[in-house]
Each structure stands twice: as structure tokens, then as C-alpha cells.
Short mmCIF file of C-alpha atoms and ligand atoms in Angstrom, two decimals:
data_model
loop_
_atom_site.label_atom_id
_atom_site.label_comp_id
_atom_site.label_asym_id
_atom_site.label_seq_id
_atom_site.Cartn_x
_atom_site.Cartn_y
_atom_site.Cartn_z
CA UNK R 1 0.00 0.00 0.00
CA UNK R 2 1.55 3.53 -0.73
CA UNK R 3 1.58 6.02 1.84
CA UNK R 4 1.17 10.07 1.55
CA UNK R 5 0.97 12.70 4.06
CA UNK R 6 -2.74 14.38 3.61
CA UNK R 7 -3.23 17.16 4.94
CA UNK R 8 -6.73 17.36 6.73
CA UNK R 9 -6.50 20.96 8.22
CA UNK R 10 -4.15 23.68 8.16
CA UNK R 11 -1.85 24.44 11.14
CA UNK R 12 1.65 23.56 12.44
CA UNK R 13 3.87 21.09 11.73
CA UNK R 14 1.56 18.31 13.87
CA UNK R 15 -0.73 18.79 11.04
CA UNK R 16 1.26 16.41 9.11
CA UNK R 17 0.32 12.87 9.46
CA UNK R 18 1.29 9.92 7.53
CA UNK R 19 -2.07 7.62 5.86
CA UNK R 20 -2.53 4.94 3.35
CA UNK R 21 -3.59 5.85 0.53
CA UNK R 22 -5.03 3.97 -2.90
CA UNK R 23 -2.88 5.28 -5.78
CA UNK R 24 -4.98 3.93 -8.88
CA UNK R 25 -3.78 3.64 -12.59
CA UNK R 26 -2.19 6.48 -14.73
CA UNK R 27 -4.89 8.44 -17.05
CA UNK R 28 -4.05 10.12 -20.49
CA UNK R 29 -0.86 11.80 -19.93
CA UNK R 30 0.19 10.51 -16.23
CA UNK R 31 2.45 7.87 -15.10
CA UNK R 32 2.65 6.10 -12.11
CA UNK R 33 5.76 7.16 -9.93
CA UNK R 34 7.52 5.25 -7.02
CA UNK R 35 9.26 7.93 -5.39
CA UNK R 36 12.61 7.57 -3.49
CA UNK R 37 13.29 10.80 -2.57
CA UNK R 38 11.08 13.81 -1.76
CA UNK R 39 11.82 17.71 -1.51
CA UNK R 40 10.71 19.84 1.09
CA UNK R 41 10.84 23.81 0.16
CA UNK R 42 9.65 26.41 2.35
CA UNK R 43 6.17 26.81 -0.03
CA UNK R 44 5.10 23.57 1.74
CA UNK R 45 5.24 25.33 4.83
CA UNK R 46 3.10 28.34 3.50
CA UNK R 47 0.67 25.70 2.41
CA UNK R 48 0.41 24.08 5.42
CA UNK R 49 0.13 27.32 7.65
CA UNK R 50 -2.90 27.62 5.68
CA UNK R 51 -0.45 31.53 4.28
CA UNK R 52 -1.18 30.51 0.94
CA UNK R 53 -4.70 28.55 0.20
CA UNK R 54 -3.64 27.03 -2.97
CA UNK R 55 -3.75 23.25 -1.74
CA UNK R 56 -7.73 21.56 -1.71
CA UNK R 57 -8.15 20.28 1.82
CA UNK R 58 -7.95 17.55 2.28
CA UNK R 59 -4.73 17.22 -0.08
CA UNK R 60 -1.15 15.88 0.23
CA UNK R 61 1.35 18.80 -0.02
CA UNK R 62 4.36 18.70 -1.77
CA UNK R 63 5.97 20.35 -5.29
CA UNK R 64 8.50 17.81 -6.21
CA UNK R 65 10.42 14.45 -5.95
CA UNK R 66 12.16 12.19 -7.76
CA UNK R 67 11.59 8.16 -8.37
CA UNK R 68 11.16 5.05 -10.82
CA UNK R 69 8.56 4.91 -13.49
CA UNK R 70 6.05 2.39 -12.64
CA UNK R 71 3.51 2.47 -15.60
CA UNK R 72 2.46 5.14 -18.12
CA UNK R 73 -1.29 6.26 -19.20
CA UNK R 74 -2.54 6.23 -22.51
CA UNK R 75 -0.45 8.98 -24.69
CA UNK R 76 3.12 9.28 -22.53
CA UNK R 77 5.14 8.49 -25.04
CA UNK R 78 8.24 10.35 -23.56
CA UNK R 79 8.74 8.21 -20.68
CA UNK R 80 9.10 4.72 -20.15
CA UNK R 81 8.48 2.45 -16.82
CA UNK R 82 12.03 2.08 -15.68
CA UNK R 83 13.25 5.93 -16.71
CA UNK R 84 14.23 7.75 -13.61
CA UNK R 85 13.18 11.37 -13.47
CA UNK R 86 12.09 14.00 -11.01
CA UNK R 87 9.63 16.54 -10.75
CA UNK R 88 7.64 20.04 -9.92
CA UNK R 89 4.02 20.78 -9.58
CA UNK R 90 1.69 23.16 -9.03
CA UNK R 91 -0.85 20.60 -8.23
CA UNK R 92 0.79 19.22 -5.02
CA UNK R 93 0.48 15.87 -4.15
CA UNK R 94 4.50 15.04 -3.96
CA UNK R 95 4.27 14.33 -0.21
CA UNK R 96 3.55 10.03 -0.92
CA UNK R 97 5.78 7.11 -1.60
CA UNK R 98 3.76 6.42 -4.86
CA UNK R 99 1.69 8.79 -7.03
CA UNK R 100 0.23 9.87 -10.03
CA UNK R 101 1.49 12.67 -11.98
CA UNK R 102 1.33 14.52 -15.28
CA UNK R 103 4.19 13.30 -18.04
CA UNK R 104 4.67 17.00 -18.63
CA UNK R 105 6.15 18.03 -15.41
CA UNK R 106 9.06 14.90 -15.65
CA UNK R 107 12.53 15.44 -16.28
CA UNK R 108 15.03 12.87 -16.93
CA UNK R 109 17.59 13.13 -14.45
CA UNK R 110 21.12 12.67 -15.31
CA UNK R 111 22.93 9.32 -13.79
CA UNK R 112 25.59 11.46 -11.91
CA UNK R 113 22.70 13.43 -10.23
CA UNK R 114 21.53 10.95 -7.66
CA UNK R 115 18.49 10.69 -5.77
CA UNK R 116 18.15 12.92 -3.13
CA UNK R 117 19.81 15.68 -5.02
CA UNK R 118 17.88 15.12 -7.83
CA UNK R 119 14.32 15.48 -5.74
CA UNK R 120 15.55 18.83 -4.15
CA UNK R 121 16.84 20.65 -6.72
CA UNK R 122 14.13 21.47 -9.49
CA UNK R 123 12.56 23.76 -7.47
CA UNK R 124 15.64 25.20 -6.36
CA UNK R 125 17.66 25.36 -9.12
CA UNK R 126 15.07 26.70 -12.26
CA UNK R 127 14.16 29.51 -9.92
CA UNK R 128 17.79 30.69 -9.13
CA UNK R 129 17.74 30.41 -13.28
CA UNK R 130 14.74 32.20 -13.44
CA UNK R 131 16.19 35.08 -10.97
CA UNK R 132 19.77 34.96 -12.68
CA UNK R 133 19.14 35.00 -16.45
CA UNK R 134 15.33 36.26 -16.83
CA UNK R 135 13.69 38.17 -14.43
CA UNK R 136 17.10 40.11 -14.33
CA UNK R 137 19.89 39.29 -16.24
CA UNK R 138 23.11 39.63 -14.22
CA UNK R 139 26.61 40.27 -15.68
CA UNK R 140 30.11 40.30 -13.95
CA UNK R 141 29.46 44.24 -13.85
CA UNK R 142 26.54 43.87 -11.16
CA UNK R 143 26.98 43.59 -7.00
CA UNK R 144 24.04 41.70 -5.83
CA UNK R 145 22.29 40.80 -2.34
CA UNK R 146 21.27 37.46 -1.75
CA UNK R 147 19.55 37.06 1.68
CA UNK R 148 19.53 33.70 3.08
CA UNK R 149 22.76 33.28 0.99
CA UNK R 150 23.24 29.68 3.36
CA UNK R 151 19.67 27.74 2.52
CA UNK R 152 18.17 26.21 -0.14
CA UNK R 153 17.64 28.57 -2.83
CA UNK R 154 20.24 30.79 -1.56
CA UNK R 155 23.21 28.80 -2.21
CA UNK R 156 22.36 27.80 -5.72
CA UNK R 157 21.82 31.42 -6.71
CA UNK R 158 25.29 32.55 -5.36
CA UNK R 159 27.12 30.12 -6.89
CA UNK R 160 25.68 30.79 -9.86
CA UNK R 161 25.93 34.16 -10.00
CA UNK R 162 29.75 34.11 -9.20
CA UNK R 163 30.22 31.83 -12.37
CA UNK R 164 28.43 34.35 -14.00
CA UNK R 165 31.22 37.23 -12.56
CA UNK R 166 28.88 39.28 -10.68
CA UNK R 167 29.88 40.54 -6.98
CA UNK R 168 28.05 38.97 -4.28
CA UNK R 169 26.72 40.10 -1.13
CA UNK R 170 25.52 37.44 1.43
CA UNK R 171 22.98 37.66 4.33
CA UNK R 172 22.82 34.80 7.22
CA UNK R 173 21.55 33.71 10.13
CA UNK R 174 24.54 32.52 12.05
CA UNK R 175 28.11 31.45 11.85
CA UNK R 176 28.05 28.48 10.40
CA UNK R 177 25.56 29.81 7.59
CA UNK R 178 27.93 32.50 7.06
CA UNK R 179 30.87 29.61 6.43
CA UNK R 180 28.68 27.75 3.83
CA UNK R 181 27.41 30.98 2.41
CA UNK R 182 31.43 31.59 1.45
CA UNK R 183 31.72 28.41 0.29
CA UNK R 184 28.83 29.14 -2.01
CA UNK R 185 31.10 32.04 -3.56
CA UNK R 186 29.48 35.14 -1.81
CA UNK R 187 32.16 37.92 -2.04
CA UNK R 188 31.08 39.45 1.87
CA UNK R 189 28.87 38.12 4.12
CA UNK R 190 26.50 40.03 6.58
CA UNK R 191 25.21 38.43 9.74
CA UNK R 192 21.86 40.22 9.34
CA UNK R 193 20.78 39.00 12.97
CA UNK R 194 23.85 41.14 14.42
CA UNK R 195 24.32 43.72 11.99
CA UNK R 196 22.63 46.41 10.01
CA UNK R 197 22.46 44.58 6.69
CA UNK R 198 21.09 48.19 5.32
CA UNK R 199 24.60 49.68 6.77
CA UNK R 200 26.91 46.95 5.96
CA UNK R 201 25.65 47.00 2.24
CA UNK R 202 26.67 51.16 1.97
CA UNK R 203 29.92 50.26 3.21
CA UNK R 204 30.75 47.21 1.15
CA UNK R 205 29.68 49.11 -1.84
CA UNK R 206 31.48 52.37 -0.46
CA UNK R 207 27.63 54.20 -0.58
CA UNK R 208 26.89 53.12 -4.35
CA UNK R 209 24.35 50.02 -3.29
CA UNK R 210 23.72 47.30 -4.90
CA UNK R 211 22.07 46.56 -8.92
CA UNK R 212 19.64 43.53 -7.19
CA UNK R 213 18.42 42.45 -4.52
CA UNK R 214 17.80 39.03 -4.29
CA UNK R 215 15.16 39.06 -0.98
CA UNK R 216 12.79 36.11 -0.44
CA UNK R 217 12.75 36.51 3.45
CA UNK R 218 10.14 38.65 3.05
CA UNK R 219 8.54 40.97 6.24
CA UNK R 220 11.73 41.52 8.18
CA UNK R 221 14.58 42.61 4.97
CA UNK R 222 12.04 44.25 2.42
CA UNK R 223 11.86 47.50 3.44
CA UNK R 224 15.88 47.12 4.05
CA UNK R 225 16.27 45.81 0.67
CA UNK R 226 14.96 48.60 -1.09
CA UNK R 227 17.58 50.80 1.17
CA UNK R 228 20.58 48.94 -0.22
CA UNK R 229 19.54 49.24 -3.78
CA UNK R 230 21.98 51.76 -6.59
CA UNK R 231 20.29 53.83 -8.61
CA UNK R 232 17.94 52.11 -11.27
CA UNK R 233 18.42 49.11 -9.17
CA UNK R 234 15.99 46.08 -9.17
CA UNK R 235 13.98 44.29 -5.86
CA UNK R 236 13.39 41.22 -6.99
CA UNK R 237 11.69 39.73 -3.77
CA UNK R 238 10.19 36.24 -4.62
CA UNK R 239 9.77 34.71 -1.04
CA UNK R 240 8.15 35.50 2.76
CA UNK R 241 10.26 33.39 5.27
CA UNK R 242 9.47 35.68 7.82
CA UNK R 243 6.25 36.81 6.96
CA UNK R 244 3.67 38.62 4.49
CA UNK R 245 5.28 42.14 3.48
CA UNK R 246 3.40 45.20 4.80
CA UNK R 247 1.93 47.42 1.95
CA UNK R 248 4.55 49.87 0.36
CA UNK R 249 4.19 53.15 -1.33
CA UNK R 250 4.80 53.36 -4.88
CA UNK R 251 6.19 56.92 -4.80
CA UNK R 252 9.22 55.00 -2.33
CA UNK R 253 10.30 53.99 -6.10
CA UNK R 254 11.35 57.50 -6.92
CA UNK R 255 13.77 57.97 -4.92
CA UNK R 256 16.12 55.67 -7.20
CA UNK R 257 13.98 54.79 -10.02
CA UNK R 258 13.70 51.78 -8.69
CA UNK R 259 11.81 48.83 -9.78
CA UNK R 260 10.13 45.82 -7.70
CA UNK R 261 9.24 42.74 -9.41
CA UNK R 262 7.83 39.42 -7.65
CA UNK R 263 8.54 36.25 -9.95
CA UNK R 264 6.81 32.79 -9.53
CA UNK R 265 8.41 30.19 -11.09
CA UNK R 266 5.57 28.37 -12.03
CA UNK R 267 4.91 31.24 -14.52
CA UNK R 268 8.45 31.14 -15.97
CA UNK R 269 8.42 27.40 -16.69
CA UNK R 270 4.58 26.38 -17.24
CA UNK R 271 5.50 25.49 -21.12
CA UNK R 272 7.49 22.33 -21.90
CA UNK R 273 10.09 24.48 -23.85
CA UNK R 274 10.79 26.76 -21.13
CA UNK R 275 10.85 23.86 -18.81
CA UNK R 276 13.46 21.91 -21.03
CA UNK R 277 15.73 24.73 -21.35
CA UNK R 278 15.96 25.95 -17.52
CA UNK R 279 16.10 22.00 -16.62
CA UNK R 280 18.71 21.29 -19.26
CA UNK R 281 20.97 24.39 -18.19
CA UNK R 282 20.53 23.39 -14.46
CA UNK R 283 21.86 19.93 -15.06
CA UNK R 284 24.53 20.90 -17.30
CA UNK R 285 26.11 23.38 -14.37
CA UNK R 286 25.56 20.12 -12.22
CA UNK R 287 27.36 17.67 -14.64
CA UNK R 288 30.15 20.22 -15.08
CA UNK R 289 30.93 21.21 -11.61
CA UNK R 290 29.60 24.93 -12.06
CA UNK R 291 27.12 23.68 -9.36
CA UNK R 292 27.80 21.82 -6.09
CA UNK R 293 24.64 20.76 -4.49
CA UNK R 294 25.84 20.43 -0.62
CA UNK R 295 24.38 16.97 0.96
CA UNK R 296 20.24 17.73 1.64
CA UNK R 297 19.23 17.50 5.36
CA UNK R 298 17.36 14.03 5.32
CA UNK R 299 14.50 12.83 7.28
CA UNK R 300 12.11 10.29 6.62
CA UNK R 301 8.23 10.99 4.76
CA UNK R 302 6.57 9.98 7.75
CA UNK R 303 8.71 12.77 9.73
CA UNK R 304 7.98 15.56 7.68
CA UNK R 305 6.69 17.52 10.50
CA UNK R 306 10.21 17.17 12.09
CA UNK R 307 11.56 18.72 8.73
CA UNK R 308 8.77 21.67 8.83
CA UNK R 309 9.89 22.86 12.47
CA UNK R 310 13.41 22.81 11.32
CA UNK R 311 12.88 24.80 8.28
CA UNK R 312 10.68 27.02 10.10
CA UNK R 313 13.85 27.50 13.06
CA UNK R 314 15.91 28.31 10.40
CA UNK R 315 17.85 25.26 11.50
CA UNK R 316 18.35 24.21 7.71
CA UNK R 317 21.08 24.82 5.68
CA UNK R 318 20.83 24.07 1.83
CA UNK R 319 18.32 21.68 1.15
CA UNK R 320 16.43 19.07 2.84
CA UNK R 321 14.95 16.15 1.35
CA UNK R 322 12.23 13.59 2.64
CA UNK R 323 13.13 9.68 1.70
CA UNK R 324 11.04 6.46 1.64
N1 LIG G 401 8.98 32.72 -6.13
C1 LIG G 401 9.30 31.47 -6.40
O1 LIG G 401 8.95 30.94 -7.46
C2 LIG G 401 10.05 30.67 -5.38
C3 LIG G 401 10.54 29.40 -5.70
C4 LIG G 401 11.28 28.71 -4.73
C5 LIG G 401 11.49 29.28 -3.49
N2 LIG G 401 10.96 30.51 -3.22
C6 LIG G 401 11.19 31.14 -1.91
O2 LIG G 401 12.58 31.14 -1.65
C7 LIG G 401 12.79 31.11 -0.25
C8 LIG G 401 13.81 30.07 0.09
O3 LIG G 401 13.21 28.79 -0.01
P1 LIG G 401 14.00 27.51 0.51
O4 LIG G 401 13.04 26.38 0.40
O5 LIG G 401 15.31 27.42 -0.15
O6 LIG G 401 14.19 27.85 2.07
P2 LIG G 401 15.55 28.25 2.85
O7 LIG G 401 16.08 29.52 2.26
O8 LIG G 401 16.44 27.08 2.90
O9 LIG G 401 15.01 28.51 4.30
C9 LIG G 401 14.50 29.74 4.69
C10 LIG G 401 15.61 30.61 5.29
O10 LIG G 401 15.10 31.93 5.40
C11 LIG G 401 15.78 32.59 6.43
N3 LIG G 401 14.81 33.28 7.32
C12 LIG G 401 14.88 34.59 7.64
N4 LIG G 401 13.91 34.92 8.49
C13 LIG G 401 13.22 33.78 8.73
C14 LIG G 401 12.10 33.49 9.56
N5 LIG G 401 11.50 34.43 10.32
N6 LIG G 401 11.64 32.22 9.61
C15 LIG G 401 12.22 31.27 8.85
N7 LIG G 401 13.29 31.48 8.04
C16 LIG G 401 13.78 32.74 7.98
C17 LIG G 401 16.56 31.53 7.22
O11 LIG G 401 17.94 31.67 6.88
P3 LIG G 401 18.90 32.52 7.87
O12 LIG G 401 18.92 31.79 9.18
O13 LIG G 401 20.20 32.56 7.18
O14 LIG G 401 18.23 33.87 8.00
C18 LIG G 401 16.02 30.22 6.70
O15 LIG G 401 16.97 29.18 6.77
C19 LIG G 401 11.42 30.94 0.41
O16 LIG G 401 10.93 32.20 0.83
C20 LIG G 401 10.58 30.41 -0.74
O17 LIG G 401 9.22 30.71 -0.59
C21 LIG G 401 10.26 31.19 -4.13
#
């Protein structure tokens, strides 16, 4: 019997509870996945908070994994049973040892990518792509700000934008982040508990600022971010760790010309083309070294919860995968 996670109600992490559940055969255009390896992302904590109401209760969260192909519906002629490939949704359900699942999400996966990499770094990965080469193309002449340099999303996007050339400015939680967050390639790193991030920035860049910032913590750095930013520069904030941002006057803008975008990656990859090409350059920076995916946090599906409260301490650092 397969098992999934379904969430019933919205809450904390003791909302997520392990049931048996009847997977069924693949329709047009699905397969039937056994799933090794399962990532966790900080969305799936939104959606279970109940923060964003995008999940039908009751539903089994999760955006992505990687596993086996069991069987295919009527039409997948892509795939095979046997190809192993991972994953991201929109329509949840990645939470479960076995599932069903559209062929057009599925990506092979390279054999030097293993599992648990593999299942944590879709997500990750296309939207530090997404952030890097679309919704603002970086060059080696920019100084960016990457807060929460030392967790999942974070270290992907400074490493990647230091093989791109561009300066990189690093916010983190603690020591240790601030360690891994070098490791990842940032240039300076601010301990944004300790420090005035806003302050640090003006000195680093000797009072110029910086072209982007790179904020998905949300509440606490937005109003910061904007602070740091050089003339013309870009707020590209595309997460809420710590919370919902408080409405924001337009007219704050002028003072730079600045602009303020919020991506989704969903909308930057909802085409199989676009999908191909941000997968394909993601695993080519994997296969050649340009990206070094640091070992995920691991605990097991039916201890998700555990892996919630530690993403929610900001106990993580990098990625952290659930496994079967
Ligand atoms: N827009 C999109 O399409 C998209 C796609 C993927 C991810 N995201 C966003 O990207 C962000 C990173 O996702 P991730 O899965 O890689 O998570 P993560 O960055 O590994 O974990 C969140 C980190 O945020 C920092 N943080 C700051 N204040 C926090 C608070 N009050 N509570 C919890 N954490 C806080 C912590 O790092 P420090 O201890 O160093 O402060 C924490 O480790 C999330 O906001 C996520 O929603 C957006």
C-alpha cells in the first residue's frame, strides 16, 4: 500500500500525518511514480500554515520528488516504466511514496545526479535560473544581495551568479551559515541578525548600493532591501520566510527609479520548452561542476513535520529532502 501525508487541516507542523492511501492507474498523460526521494521547500510550509490557500483540503502537499517509473497512461510516449526522473508541480500531491502525476512536469535526471539531489533541486535550481538569467539578467558588472545566501535557494543562486562574474553580497543567520554561504562564492557576508544589513551594504559598496536584490525573506529585509539598492536598481523579492510584506508606497520607487518585481516560477516554466531549457541548463552546471549541491538534510516521509519545524527555526542549511 503507498503512503502520503494528507493534509486534513491547516496548522503547524503536527498537522502532518502519515495515511494509506489507494494510488490507482495512470490516465491520459500521467504515469505512475515510485518515489525515493522527496523535496521539502519552504512553499510547503506556507501551504500548510494555511499563508497561501492554494492546496484543496484535504490534499497531500508537496511540489516535487524524484523516483522510478512504474507504468504510463494512454499517450506518454516520452517516458518509459524504468526511466528515472524527477519533478515540480503546481498541483501538489508530492508528499507520498507512490503517485500519479502529469508526463509533462518529468525530467530525466542525469545518472551522476543521484536521488536525493535530484528530488531537491528542481525547485531550487530553475528559480535561481529564473532570478539569474530572466527576471534580471546579471553580468560580472553587477553587485548583488542574496539574503539567506546559506539555505536552499540561496546557495544555488550565489554560486551561480559568481560563475556568472557578478559581486556577491551574502545575508545569514549565524556562523556556520555564514561559512557555507562563502563556500557558495558570496564575495562578503553580513550576519543580518547582528548587523545592520542596510549599513553593511553602503559600506561594502562604499555608498553606491547594490544593482539587485535578491530578498525572499520577506517581512523583516524588504523594506531594508529597497535601502541597499543603486540607482535604477531592481527588488526582486520572490519569497516571505518571515512573513507577508506590509503594503509599500509606490512613490518610495522614486527615490532611485527603482523597480520591484515578484517572480513565480511556475509562470516562468509552465511550457514544456521553457521547462526543457531551464532543466537542461541546471543539469549541465551540475554535470560540469559549475554547481555543487551540498548533501540535503534528510528525514524520513513519515517525519515531515520534524523537517517543517526545522525549516521554520531556520535550523536548515541548503536543502532538505524527505526519503522512503
Ligand atoms: N517565487 C518562487 O517561485 C520561489 C521558488 C522557490 C522558493 N521561493 C522562496 O525562496 C525562499 C527560500 O526557499 P528555501 O526552500 O530554499 O528555504 P531556505 O532559504 O532554505 O530557508 C529559509 C531561510 O530563510 C531565512 N529566514 C529569515 N527569516 C526567517 C524566519 N522568520 N523564519 C524562517 N526562516 C527565515 C533563514 O535563513 P537565515 O537563518 O540565514 O536567515 C532560513 O533558513 C522561500 O521564501 C521560498 O518561498 C520562491
Amino acid at each position: 500500500m503507498a503512503e502520503a501525508i494528507i493534509l486534513r487541516t491547516t496548522g503547524g507542523p503536527e498537522v502532518l500525518r502519515l495515511e494509506d492511501v489507494d494510488v490507482g492507474v495512470p490516465a491520459l498523460g500521467e504515469v505512475r511514480l515510485r518515489q525515493t526521494a522527496i523535496g521539502v521547500n519552504f512553499h510547503d510550509c506556507y501551504v500548510r500554515s494555511g499563508l497561501y490557500q492554494t492546496l484543496s483540503l484535504p490534499g497531500i502537499p508537496g511540489l516535487e520528488a524524484a523516483g522510478i517509473i512504474e507504468a504510463v497512461g494512454p499517450g506518454v510516449e516520452a517516458f518509459h516504466p524504468g526511466d528515472r526522473v524527477a519533478y515540480f508541480t503546481n498541483s501538489y500531491g508530492g508528499y507520498a511514496s507512490e503517485r500519479l502525476v502529469s508526463a509533462q512536469h518529468l525530467v530525466g535526471v542525469p545518472s551522476c545526479v543521484g536521488d536525493n539531489i535530484a528530488a531537491v533541486v528542481l525547485v531550487k535550481g530553475l528559480t535561481a535560473h529564473m532570478l539569474l538569467h530572466r527576471v534580471h539578467a546579471i553580468g560580472p558588472e553587477d553587485t548583488i544581495l542574496v539574503h539567506a545566501a546559506a539555505g536552499g535557494v540561496g546557495q544555488i543562486l550565489c554560486q551561480w551568479a559568481r560563475h556568472i562574474g557578478a559581486t556577491v553580497i551574502g545575508t545569514v543567520g549565524s556562523d556556520i551559515k555564514a561559512d557555507l554561504a562563502k563556500k557558495a562564492g558570496c564575495d562578503e557576508v553580513i550576519l543580518y541578525r547582528d548587523e545592520d544589513f542596510v549599513q553593511r551594504v553602503e559600506e561594502i559598496t562604499k555608498g553606491r548600493g547594490v544593482d539587485v536584490a535578491y530578498d525572499s525573506v520577506g517581512r523583516d529585509t524588504f523594506n531594508g532591501s529597497l535601502d541597499c539598492l543603486a540607482d535604477l536598481g531592481h527588488l526582486v523579492n520572490f519569497g516571505q520566510s518571515s512573513g507577508p510584506i506590509e503594503p509599500f508606497r509606490i512613490s518610495n520607487l522614486s527615490r532611485g527609479s527603482y523597480s520591484v518585481t515578484r517572480p513565480m516560477l511556475f509562470h516562468y516554466s509552465s511550457d514544456r520548452e521553457s521547462l526543457d531549457a531551464m532543466a537542461n541548463a541546471l543539469f549541465t552546471s551540475l554535470t560540469e561542476g559549475v554547481l555543487k549541491i551540498t548533501t540535503p538534510m534528510t528525514y524520513r516521509l513519515d517525519d515531515a513535520a520534524a523537517a517543517h519545524r526545522a525549516l521554520e527555526a531556520r535550523e536548515t542549511t541548503g536543502s532538505v529532502v524527505l526519503t522512503v
